[in-house]
């Protein structure tokens, strides 16, 4: 796996996952929507820690800075 996520992308995903986790555990969100958002939060955490987003691959996207 070639890394395709920059630091800004990674940080924003981590922040999003933390916010969703807080909302879930404080019962601000509940039901099916809460479970779906929690699943997204887990995926965002995993992809941010490995710096690879599989959805970027088919489109040839990368948020990493290019080395000159």
Tab-separated table of C-alpha atoms in Angstrom:
chain	number	residue	atom	x	y	z
A	1	UNK	CA	0.000	0.000	0.000
A	2	UNK	CA	1.389	3.326	-1.065
A	3	UNK	CA	0.527	6.126	1.347
A	4	UNK	CA	-1.918	8.595	-0.177
A	5	UNK	CA	-3.034	10.741	2.764
A	6	UNK	CA	-1.456	13.981	3.894
A	7	UNK	CA	-1.219	15.181	7.459
A	8	UNK	CA	-4.163	17.596	7.168
A	9	UNK	CA	-6.380	14.803	5.852
A	10	UNK	CA	-5.281	12.475	8.638
A	11	UNK	CA	-5.831	15.046	11.388
A	12	UNK	CA	-9.277	15.991	10.113
A	13	UNK	CA	-10.317	12.318	10.040
A	14	UNK	CA	-9.092	11.797	13.598
A	15	UNK	CA	-10.966	14.892	14.816
A	16	UNK	CA	-14.135	13.727	13.039
A	17	UNK	CA	-13.841	10.285	14.645
A	18	UNK	CA	-13.333	11.786	18.106
A	19	UNK	CA	-16.370	14.055	17.710
A	20	UNK	CA	-18.540	11.124	16.579
A	21	UNK	CA	-17.269	9.038	19.504
A	22	UNK	CA	-18.111	11.787	21.985
A	23	UNK	CA	-21.580	12.247	20.486
A	24	UNK	CA	-22.198	8.502	20.614
A	25	UNK	CA	-21.055	7.978	24.202
A	26	UNK	CA	-22.932	11.046	25.490
A	27	UNK	CA	-26.061	9.694	23.774
A	28	UNK	CA	-26.421	12.819	21.623
A	29	UNK	CA	-26.871	10.494	18.652
A	30	UNK	CA	-28.699	7.183	18.896
A	31	UNK	CA	-30.141	4.382	16.825
A	32	UNK	CA	-29.163	3.298	13.352
A	33	UNK	CA	-27.649	6.644	12.404
A	34	UNK	CA	-25.370	6.477	15.445
A	35	UNK	CA	-24.141	3.002	14.515
A	36	UNK	CA	-23.478	4.033	10.917
A	37	UNK	CA	-21.575	7.136	12.032
A	38	UNK	CA	-19.625	5.059	14.559
A	39	UNK	CA	-18.644	2.642	11.776
A	40	UNK	CA	-17.453	5.599	9.673
A	41	UNK	CA	-15.476	6.895	12.653
A	42	UNK	CA	-13.730	3.545	13.074
A	43	UNK	CA	-12.878	3.396	9.364
A	44	UNK	CA	-11.586	6.980	9.494
A	45	UNK	CA	-9.349	6.123	12.457
A	46	UNK	CA	-7.925	3.041	10.758
A	47	UNK	CA	-7.252	4.831	7.472
A	48	UNK	CA	-5.667	7.806	9.220
A	49	UNK	CA	-3.292	5.575	11.203
A	50	UNK	CA	-2.135	3.684	8.099
A	51	UNK	CA	-2.149	6.841	5.892
A	52	UNK	CA	-3.968	5.014	3.130
A	53	UNK	CA	-7.500	5.552	1.847
A	54	UNK	CA	-8.707	2.812	-0.511
A	55	UNK	CA	-11.344	5.132	-2.019
A	56	UNK	CA	-8.617	7.481	-3.286
A	57	UNK	CA	-6.957	4.676	-5.269
A	58	UNK	CA	-9.422	4.225	-8.193
A	59	UNK	CA	-9.560	7.983	-8.731
A	60	UNK	CA	-5.802	8.486	-8.495
A	61	UNK	CA	-6.178	10.962	-5.644
A	62	UNK	CA	-3.557	11.794	-3.067
A	63	UNK	CA	-3.479	14.464	-0.377
A	64	UNK	CA	0.219	14.021	0.311
A	65	UNK	CA	2.634	16.768	-0.562
A	66	UNK	CA	4.712	16.026	-3.621
A	67	UNK	CA	8.463	15.765	-3.158
A	68	UNK	CA	10.404	17.965	-5.504
